[in-house]
Coordinates of C-alpha atoms and ligand atoms in Angstrom, one line a residue:
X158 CA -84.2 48.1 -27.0
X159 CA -82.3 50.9 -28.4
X160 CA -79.7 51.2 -25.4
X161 CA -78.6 47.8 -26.4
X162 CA -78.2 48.1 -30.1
X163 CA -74.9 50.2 -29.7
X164 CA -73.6 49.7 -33.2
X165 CA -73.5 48.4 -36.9
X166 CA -71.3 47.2 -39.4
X167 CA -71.3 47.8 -43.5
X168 CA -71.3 44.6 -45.8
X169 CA -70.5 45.2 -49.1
X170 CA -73.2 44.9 -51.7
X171 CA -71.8 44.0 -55.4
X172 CA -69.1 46.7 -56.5
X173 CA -71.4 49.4 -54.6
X174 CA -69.3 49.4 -51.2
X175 CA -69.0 51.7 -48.1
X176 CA -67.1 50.9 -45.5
X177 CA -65.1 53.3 -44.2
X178 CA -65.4 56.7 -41.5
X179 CA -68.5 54.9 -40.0
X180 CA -68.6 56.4 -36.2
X181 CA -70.3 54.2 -34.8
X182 CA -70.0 54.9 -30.8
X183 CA -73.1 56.0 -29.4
X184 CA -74.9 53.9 -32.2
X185 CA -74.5 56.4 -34.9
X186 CA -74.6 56.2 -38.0
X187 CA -73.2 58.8 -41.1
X188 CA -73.8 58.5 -44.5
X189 CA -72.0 60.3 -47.0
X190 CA -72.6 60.6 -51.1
X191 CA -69.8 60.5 -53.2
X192 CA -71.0 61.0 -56.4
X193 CA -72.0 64.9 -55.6
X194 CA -72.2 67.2 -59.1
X195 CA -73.7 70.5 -58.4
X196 CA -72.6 72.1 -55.5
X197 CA -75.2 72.1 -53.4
X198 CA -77.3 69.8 -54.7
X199 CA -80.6 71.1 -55.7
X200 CA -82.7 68.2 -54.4
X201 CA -81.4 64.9 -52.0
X202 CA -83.0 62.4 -51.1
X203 CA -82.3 59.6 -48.9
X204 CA -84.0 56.0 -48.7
X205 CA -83.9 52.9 -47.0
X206 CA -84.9 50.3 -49.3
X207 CA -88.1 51.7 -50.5
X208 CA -89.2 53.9 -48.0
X209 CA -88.1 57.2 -47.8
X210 CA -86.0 58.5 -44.9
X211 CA -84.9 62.4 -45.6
X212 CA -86.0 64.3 -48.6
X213 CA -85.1 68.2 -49.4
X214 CA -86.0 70.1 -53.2
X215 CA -84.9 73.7 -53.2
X216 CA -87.8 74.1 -55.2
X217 CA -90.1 73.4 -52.5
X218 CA -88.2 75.8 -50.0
X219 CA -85.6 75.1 -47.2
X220 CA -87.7 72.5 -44.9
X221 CA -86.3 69.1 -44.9
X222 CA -88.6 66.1 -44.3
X223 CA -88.0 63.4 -42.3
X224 CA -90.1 60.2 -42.8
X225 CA -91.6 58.0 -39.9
X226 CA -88.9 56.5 -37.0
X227 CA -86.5 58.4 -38.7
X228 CA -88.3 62.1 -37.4
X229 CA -86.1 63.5 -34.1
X230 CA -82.7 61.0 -34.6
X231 CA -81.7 61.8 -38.2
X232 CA -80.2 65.1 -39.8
X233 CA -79.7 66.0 -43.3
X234 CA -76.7 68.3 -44.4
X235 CA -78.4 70.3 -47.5
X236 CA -74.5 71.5 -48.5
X237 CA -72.7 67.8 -48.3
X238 CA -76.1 65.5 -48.6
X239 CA -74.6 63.7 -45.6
X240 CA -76.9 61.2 -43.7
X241 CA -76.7 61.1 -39.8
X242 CA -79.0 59.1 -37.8
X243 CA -78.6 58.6 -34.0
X244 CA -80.0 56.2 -31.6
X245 CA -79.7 53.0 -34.2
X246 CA -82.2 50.7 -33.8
X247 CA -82.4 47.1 -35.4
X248 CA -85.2 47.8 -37.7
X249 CA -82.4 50.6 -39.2
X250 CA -81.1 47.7 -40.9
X251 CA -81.1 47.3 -45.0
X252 CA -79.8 49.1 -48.0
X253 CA -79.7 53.1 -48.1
X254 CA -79.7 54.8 -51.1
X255 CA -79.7 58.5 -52.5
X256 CA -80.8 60.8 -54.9
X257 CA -78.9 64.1 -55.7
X258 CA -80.5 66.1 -58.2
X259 CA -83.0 63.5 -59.1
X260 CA -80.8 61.2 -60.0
X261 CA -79.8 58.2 -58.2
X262 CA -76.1 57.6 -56.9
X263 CA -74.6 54.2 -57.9
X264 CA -73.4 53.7 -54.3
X265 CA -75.2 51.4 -52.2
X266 CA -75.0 51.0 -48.5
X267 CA -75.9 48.1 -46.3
X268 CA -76.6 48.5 -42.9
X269 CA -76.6 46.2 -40.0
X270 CA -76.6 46.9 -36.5
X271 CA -75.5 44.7 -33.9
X272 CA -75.5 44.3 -30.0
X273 CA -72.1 44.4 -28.1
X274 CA -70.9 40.5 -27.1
X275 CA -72.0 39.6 -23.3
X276 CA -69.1 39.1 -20.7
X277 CA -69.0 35.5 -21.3
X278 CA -68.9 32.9 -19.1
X279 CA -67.1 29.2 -18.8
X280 CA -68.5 25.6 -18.1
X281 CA -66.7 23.2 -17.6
X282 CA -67.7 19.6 -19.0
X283 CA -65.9 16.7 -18.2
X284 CA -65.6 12.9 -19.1
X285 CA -65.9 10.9 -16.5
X286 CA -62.4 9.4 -16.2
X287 CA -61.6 13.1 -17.0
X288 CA -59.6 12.4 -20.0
X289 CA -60.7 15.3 -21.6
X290 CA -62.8 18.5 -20.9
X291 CA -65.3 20.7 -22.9
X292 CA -64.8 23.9 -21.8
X293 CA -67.7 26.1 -23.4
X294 CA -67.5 29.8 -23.5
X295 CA -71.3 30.8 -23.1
X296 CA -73.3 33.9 -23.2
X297 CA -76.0 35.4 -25.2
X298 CA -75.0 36.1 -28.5
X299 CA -78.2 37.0 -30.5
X300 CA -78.2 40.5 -32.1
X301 CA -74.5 40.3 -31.6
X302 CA -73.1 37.5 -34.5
X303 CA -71.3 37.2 -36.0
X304 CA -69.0 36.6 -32.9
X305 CA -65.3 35.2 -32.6
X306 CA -64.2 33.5 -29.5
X307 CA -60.7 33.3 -28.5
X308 CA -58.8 31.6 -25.5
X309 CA -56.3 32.2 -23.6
X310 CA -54.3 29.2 -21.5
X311 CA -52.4 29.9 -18.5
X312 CA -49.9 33.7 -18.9
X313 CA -50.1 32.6 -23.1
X314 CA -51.2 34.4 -25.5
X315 CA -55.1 35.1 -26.4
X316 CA -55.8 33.0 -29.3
X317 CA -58.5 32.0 -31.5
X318 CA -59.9 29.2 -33.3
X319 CA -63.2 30.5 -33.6
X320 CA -65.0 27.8 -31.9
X321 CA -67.2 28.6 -28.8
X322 CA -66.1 25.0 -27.2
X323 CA -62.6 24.2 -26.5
X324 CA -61.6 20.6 -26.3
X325 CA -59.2 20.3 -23.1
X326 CA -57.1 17.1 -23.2
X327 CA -55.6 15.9 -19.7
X328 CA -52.0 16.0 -22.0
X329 CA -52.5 19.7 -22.4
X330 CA -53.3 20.6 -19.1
X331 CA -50.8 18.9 -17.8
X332 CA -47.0 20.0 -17.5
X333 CA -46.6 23.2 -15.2
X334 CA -48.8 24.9 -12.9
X335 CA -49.4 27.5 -14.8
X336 CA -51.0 26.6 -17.8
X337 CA -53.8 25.4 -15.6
X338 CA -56.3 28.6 -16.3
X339 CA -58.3 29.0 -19.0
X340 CA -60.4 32.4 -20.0
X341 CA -62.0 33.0 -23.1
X342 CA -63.2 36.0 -25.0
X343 CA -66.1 36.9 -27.1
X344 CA -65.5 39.2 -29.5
X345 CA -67.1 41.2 -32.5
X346 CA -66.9 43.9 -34.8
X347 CA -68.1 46.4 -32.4
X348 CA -66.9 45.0 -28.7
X349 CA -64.9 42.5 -26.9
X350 CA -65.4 40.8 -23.2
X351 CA -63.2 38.3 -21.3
X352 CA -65.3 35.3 -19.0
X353 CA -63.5 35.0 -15.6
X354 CA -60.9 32.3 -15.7
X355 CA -61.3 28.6 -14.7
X356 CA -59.3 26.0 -13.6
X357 CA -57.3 24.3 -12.8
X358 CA -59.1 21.4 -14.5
X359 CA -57.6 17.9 -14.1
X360 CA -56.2 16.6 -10.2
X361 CA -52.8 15.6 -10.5
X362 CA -52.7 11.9 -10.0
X363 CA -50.8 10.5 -7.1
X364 CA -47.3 10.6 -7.1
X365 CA -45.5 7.5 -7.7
X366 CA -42.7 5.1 -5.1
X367 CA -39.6 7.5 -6.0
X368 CA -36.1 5.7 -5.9
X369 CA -33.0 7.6 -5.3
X370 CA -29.9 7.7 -7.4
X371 CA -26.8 8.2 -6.2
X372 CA -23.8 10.0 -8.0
X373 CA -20.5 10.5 -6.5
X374 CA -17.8 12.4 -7.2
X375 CA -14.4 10.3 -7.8
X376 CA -13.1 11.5 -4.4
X377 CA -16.1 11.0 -2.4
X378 CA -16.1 14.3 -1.5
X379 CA -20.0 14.7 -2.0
X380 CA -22.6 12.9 -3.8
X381 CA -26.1 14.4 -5.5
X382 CA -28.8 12.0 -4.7
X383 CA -31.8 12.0 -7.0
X384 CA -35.4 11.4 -6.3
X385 CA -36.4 9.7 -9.3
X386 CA -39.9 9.1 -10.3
X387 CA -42.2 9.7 -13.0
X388 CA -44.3 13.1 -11.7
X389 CA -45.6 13.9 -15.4
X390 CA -49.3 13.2 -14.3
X391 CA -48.6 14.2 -10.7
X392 CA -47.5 17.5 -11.1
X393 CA -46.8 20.1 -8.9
X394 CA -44.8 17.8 -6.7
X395 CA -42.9 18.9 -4.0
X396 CA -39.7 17.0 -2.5
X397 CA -39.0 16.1 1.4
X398 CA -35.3 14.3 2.3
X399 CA -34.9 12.8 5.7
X400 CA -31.2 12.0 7.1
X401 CA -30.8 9.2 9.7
X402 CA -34.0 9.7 12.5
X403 CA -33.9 13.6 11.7
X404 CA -37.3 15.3 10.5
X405 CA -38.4 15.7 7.6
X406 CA -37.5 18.9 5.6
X407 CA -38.0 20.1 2.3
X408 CA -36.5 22.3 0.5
X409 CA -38.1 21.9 -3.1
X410 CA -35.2 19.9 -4.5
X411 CA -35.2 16.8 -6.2
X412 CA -31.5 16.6 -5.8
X413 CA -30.1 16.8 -2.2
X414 CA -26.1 17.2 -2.2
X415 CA -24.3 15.2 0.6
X416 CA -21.1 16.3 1.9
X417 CA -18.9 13.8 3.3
X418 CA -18.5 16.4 6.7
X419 CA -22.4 16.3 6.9
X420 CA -22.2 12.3 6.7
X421 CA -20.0 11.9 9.3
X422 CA -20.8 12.2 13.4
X423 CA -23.0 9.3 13.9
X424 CA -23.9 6.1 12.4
X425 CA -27.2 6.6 12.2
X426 CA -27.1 9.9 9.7
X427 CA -26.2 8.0 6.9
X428 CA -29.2 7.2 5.6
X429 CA -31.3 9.0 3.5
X430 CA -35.0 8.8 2.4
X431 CA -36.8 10.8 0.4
X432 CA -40.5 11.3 -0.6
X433 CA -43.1 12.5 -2.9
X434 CA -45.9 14.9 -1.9
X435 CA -48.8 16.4 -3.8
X436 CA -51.9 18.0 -3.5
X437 CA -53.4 14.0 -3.3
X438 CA -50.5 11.8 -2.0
X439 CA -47.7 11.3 -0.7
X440 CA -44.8 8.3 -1.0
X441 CA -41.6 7.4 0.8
X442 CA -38.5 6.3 -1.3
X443 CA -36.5 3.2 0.2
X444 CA -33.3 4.3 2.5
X445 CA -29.9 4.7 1.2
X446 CA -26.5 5.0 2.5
X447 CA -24.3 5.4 3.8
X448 CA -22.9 6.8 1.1
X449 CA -18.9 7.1 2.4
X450 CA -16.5 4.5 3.3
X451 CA -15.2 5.0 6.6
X452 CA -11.3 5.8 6.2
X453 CA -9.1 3.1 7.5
X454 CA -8.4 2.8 11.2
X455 CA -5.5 4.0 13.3
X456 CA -3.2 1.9 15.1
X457 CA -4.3 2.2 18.6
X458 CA -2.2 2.6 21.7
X459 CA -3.2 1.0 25.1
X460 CA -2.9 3.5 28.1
X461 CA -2.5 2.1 31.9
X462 CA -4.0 3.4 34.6
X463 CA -3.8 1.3 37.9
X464 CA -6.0 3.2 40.6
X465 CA -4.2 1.0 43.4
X466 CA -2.3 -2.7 43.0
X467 CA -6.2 -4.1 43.0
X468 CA -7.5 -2.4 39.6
X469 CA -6.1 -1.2 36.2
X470 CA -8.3 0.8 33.2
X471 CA -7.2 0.2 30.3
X472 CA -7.9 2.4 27.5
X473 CA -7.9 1.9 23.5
X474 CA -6.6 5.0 22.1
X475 CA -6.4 6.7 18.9
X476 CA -8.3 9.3 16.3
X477 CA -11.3 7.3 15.1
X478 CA -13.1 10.3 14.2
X479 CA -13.0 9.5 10.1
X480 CA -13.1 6.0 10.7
X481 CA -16.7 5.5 12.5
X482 CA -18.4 3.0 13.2
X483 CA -15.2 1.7 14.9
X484 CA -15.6 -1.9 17.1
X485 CA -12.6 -2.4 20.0
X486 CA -11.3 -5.7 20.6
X487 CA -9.6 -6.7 23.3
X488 CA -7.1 -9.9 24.5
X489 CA -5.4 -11.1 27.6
X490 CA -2.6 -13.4 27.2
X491 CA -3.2 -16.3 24.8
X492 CA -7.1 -15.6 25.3
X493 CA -9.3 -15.1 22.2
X494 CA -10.4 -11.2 20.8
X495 CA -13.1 -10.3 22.3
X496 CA -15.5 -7.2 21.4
X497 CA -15.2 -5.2 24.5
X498 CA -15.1 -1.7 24.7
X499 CA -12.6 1.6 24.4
X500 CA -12.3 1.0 28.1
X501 CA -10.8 -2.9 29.7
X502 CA -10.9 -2.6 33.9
X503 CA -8.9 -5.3 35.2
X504 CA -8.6 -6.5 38.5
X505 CA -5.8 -8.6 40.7
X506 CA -8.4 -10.8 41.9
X507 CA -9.4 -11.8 38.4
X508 CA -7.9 -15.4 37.8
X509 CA -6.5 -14.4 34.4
X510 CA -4.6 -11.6 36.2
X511 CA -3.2 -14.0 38.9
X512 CA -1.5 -16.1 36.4
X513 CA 2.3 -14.9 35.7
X514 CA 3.2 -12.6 32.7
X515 CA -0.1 -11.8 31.2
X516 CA -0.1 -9.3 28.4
X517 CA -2.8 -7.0 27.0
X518 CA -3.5 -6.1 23.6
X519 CA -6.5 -3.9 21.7
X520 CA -7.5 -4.0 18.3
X521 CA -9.6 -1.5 16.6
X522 CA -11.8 -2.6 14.2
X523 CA -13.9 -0.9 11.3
X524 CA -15.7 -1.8 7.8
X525 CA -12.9 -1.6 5.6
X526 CA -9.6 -2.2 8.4
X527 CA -8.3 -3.2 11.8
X528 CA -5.2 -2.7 13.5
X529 CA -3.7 -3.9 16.9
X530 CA -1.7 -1.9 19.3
X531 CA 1.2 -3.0 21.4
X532 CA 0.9 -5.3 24.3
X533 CA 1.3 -3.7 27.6
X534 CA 1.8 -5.7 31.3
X535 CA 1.8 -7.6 33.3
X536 CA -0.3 -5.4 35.5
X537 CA 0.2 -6.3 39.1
X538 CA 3.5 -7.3 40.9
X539 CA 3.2 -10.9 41.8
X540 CA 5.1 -11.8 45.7
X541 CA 8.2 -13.1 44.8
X542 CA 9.8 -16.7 45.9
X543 CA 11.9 -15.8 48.6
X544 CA 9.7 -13.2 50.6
X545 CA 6.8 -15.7 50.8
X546 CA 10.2 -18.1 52.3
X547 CA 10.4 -15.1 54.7
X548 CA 7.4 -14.9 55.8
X549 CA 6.7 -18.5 56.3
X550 CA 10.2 -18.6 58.1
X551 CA 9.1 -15.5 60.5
X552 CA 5.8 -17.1 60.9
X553 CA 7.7 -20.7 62.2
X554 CA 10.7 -18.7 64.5
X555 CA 7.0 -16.7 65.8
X556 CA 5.9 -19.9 66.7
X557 CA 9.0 -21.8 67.9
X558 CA 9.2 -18.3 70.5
X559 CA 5.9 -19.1 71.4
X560 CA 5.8 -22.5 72.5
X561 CA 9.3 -22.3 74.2
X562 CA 8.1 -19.1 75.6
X563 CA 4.6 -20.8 76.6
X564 CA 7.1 -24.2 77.6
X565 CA 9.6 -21.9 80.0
X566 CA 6.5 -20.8 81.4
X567 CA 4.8 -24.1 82.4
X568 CA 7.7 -25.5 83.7
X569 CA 8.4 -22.5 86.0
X570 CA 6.0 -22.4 87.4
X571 CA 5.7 -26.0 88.2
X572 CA 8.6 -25.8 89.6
X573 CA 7.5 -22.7 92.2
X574 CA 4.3 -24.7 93.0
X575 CA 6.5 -28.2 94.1
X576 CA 9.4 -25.6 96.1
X577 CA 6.4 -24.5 97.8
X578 CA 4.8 -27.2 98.6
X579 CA 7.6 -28.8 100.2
X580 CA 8.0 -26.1 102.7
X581 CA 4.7 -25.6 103.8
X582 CA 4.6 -29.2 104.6
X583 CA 8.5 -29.5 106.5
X584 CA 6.9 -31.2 109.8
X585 CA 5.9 -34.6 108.1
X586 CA 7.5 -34.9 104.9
X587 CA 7.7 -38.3 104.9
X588 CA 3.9 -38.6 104.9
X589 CA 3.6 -37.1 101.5
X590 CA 6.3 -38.7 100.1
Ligands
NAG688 C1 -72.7 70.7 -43.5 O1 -71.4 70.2 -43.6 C2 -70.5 71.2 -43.9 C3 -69.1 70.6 -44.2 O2 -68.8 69.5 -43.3 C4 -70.4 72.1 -42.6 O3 -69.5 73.1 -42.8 C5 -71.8 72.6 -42.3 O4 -71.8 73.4 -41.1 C6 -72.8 71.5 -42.2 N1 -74.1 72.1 -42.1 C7 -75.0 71.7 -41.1 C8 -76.3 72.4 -41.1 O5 -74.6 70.9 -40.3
NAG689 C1 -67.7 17.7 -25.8 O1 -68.2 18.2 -27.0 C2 -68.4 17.3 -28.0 C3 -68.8 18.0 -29.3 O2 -69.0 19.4 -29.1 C4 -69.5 16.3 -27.6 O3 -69.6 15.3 -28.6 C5 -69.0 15.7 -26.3 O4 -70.0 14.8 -25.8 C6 -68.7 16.7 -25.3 N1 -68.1 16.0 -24.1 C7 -68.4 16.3 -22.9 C8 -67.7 15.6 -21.8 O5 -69.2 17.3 -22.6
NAG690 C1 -60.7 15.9 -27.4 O1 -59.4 15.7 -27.8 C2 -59.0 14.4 -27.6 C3 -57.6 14.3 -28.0 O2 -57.3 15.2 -28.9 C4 -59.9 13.4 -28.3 O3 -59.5 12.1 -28.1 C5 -61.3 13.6 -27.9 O4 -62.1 12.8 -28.7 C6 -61.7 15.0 -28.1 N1 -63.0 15.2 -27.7 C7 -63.9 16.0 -28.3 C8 -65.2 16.1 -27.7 O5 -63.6 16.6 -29.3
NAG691 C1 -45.5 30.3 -13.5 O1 -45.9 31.5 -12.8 C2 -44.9 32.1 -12.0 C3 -45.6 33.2 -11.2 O2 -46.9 33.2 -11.4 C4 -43.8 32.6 -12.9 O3 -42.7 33.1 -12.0 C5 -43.2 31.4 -13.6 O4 -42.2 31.8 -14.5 C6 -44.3 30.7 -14.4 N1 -43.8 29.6 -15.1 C7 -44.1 29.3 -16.4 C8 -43.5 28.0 -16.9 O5 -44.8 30.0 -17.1
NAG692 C1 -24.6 17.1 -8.9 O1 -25.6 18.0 -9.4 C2 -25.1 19.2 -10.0 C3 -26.2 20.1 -10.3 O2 -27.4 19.4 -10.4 C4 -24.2 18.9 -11.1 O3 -23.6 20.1 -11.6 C5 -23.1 18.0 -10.7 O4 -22.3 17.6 -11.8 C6 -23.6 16.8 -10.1 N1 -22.5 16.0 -9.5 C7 -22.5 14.7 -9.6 C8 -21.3 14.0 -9.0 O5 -23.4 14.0 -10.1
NAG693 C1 -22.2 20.4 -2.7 O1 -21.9 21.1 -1.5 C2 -20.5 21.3 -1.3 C3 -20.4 22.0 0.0 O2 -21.5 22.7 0.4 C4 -20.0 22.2 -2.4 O3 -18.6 22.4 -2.3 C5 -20.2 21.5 -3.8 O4 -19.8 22.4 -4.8 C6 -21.7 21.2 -3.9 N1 -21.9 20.5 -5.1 C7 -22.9 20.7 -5.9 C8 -23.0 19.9 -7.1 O5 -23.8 21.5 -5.6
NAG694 C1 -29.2 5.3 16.3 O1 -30.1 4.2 16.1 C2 -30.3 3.3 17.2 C3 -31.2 2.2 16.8 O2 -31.5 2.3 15.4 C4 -30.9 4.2 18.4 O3 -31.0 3.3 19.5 C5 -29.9 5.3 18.7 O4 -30.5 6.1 19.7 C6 -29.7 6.1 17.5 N1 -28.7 7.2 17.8 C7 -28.8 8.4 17.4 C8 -27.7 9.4 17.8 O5 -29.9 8.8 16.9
NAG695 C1 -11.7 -18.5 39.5 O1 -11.6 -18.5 40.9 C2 -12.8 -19.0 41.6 C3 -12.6 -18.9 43.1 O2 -11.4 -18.3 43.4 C4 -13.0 -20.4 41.1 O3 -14.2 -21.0 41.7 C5 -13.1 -20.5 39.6 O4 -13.2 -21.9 39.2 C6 -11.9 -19.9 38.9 N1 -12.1 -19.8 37.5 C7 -11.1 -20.3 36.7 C8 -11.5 -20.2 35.2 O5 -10.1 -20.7 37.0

């Protein structure tokens, strides 16, 4: 028992009151008389409520007595009538009193000794829809009241309402990380120990839909979007954007600044999503964007060129590059736009490109403009009038040669067939004929 009972405190009893230069490490305990006349007193003695605890009388020689439990822990100085005891035990406690010279001191002292506070230790009692928690700062306190219990939330600072439960509302707990841990301390007039810390207490709840705002600068240079949503009970939430079919990043922002250059190359990175995570959910906001108007489109020019007289390419030119998504358009002759391409092929054999004077235009085509370019052709030289006369007229003198050539021919040689004949048969022509 007596390595436990380290200590004591003085209460003050009436006007009679000690309570200072008490040493009381090691559980020891001085008592000093103030009300010393005759120096040294010719007789002290000291007692603890009635019984006696030291006694010296010069008349009875130099031995000092020392009474019961007090024997081998307590020491008497004969020149100052201090009192020390070591080794204090619990049944030390009551009122001391002296004697100097037969008569009694008026100064009273009360002793109580006390054990040092436990290291304490937190539970943790919740409501079921954990609205609130009882946190309870526990340990054995007996021998050691009175005790004062103090608590300390999150980095704050230690403070006490001297009460060993702490009601922990879901409010409280709530708005950063850090106010999550909770330690408390026992403390008393002779010792102090800190429990471990607990916590965090509450789950965040899940995060909620977010919706993104978007502000703009007046010159569309960039814009901030937002991930709005109300984390309050969700907390710590982290934020993840998402541009066109990229991946998912985060970098911990709410806001995400778009620049107009980053919004640009491709039709598809212009939308943005964002979303929600915790430690419990997660949630995707709706897409937005794109956030820039296209600029307005160039007027294009057509360039021509014909591979051989069968095929022409036909291209749509011009800088589109802050106008995307650009649509090109293309018409032949009195023909309706048509959605093509950059790129028209056009052939001679087409029937379109047969007819006379046919003309080509391109349009380009975006969300806020369009614009046509010049018309180029006709394409292909068409055979002119007086060649095809040409060629019908060689084709009829060819023929003309050839039957009269084929004609001389026949009739020569029917002639050389009848001159021979007649020869061959000179003896009897008149047979034959
Ligand atoms: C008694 O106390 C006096 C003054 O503090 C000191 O000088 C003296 O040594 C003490 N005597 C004993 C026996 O401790
Ligand atoms: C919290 O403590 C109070 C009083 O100390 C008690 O009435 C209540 O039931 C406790 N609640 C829980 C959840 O332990
Ligand atoms: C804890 O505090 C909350 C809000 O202050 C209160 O509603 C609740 O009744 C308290 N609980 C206890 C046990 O004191
Ligand atoms: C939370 O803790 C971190 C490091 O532990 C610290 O940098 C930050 O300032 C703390 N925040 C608050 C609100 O106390
Ligand atoms: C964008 O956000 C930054 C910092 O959050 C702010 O300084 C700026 O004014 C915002 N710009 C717009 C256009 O909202
Ligand atoms: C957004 O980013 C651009 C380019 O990185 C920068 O010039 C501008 O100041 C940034 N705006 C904000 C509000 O951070
Ligand atoms: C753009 O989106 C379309 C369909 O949504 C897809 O077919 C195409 O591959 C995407 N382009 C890029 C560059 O991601
Ligand atoms: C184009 O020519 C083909 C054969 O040469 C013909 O069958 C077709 O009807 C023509 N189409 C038009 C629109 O004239």
């Amino acid at each position: 028992m007596s390595p436990l009972i380290n200590t004591l405190i003085l209460l003050s009893l009436g006007k009679a009151v000690f309570s200072e230069n008490v040493d009381i490490l090691g559980g020891n305990l001085e008592l000093k008389p103030d009300c010393i006349t005759t120096n040294p007193p010719s007789s002290i003695l000291w007692r603890l409520e009635k019984n006696k605890v030291a006694d010296f009388d010069v008349d009875f020689g130099t031995d000092i007595t020392y009474y019961g439990d007090f024997n081998g822990r307590t020491t008497l100085n004969t020149t100052t009538g201090e009192l020390r005891i070591v080794g204090l035990k619990k049944s030390d406690e009551g009122v001391y009193s002296v004697d100097l010279d037969s008569k009694p001191c008026e100064k009273t002292y009360s002793l109580s000794v006390i054990k040092s506070v436990p290291k304490p230790e937190i539970s943790v009692s919740c409501v079921d829809d954990k609205t609130y928690c009882n946190l309870t700062c526990n340990g054995d306190t007996a021998d050691a009241e009175p005790v004062k219990y103090w608590w300390k939330v999150g980095e704050g600072n230690w403070e006490t309402d001297w009460e060993k439960i702490l009601n922990v509302t879901r409010s409280d707990s709530k708005p950063t990380q850090n106010n999550t841990k909770y330690t408390c301390k026992m403390k008393n007039a002779v010792s102090e120990k800190e429990s471990e810390a607990v916590g965090p207490l509450f789950k965040p709840e899940s995060v909620p839909k977010p919706e993104i705002s978007v502000s703009c600068v007046d010159d569309k240079t960039y814009c901030n979007l937002t991930c709005n949503g109300d984390t309050a009970d969700a907390e710590p939430v982290k934020y993840w954007w998402k541009v066109g079919e990229g991946n998912w990043e985060t970098d911990w922002e709410k806001i995400l600044n778009v620049t107009r250059s980053d919004s640009k190359p491709t039709q598809n990175n212009t939308k943005y999503t964002c979303k929600m995570k915790n430690a419990v959910s997660e949630k995707e906001s709706e897409a937005v964007g794109p956030l820039f108007k296209p600029d307005a489109v160039p007027k294009p020019e057509i360039s021509v060129s014909c591979e051989d007289d069968q095929t022409c390419i036909l291209t749509c030119n011009g800088d589109t590059a802050d106008a995307e998504p650009v649509t090109y358009w293309w018409k032949e002759g009195d023909g309706n736009w048509e959605k093509v391409g950059k790129i028209l092929t056009v052939t001679k054999s087409d029937n379109k490109s047969n007819q006379n004077n046919y003309k080509y235009t391109c349009k380009l085509k975006n969300a806020v403009s369009e614009e046509e370019g010049e018309a180029v052709g006709p394409l292909f030289k068409q055979d002119s009038p007086s060649s095809r006369w040409a060629i019908s007229s060689i084709a009829i003198i060819s023929i003309v040669i050839i039957v009269i050539v084929i004609t001389s021919a026949l009739i020569i040689g029917f002639l050389r067939r009848k001159k021979t004949t007649v020869a061959s048969l000179g003896a009897e022509p008149e047979t034959i004929i």
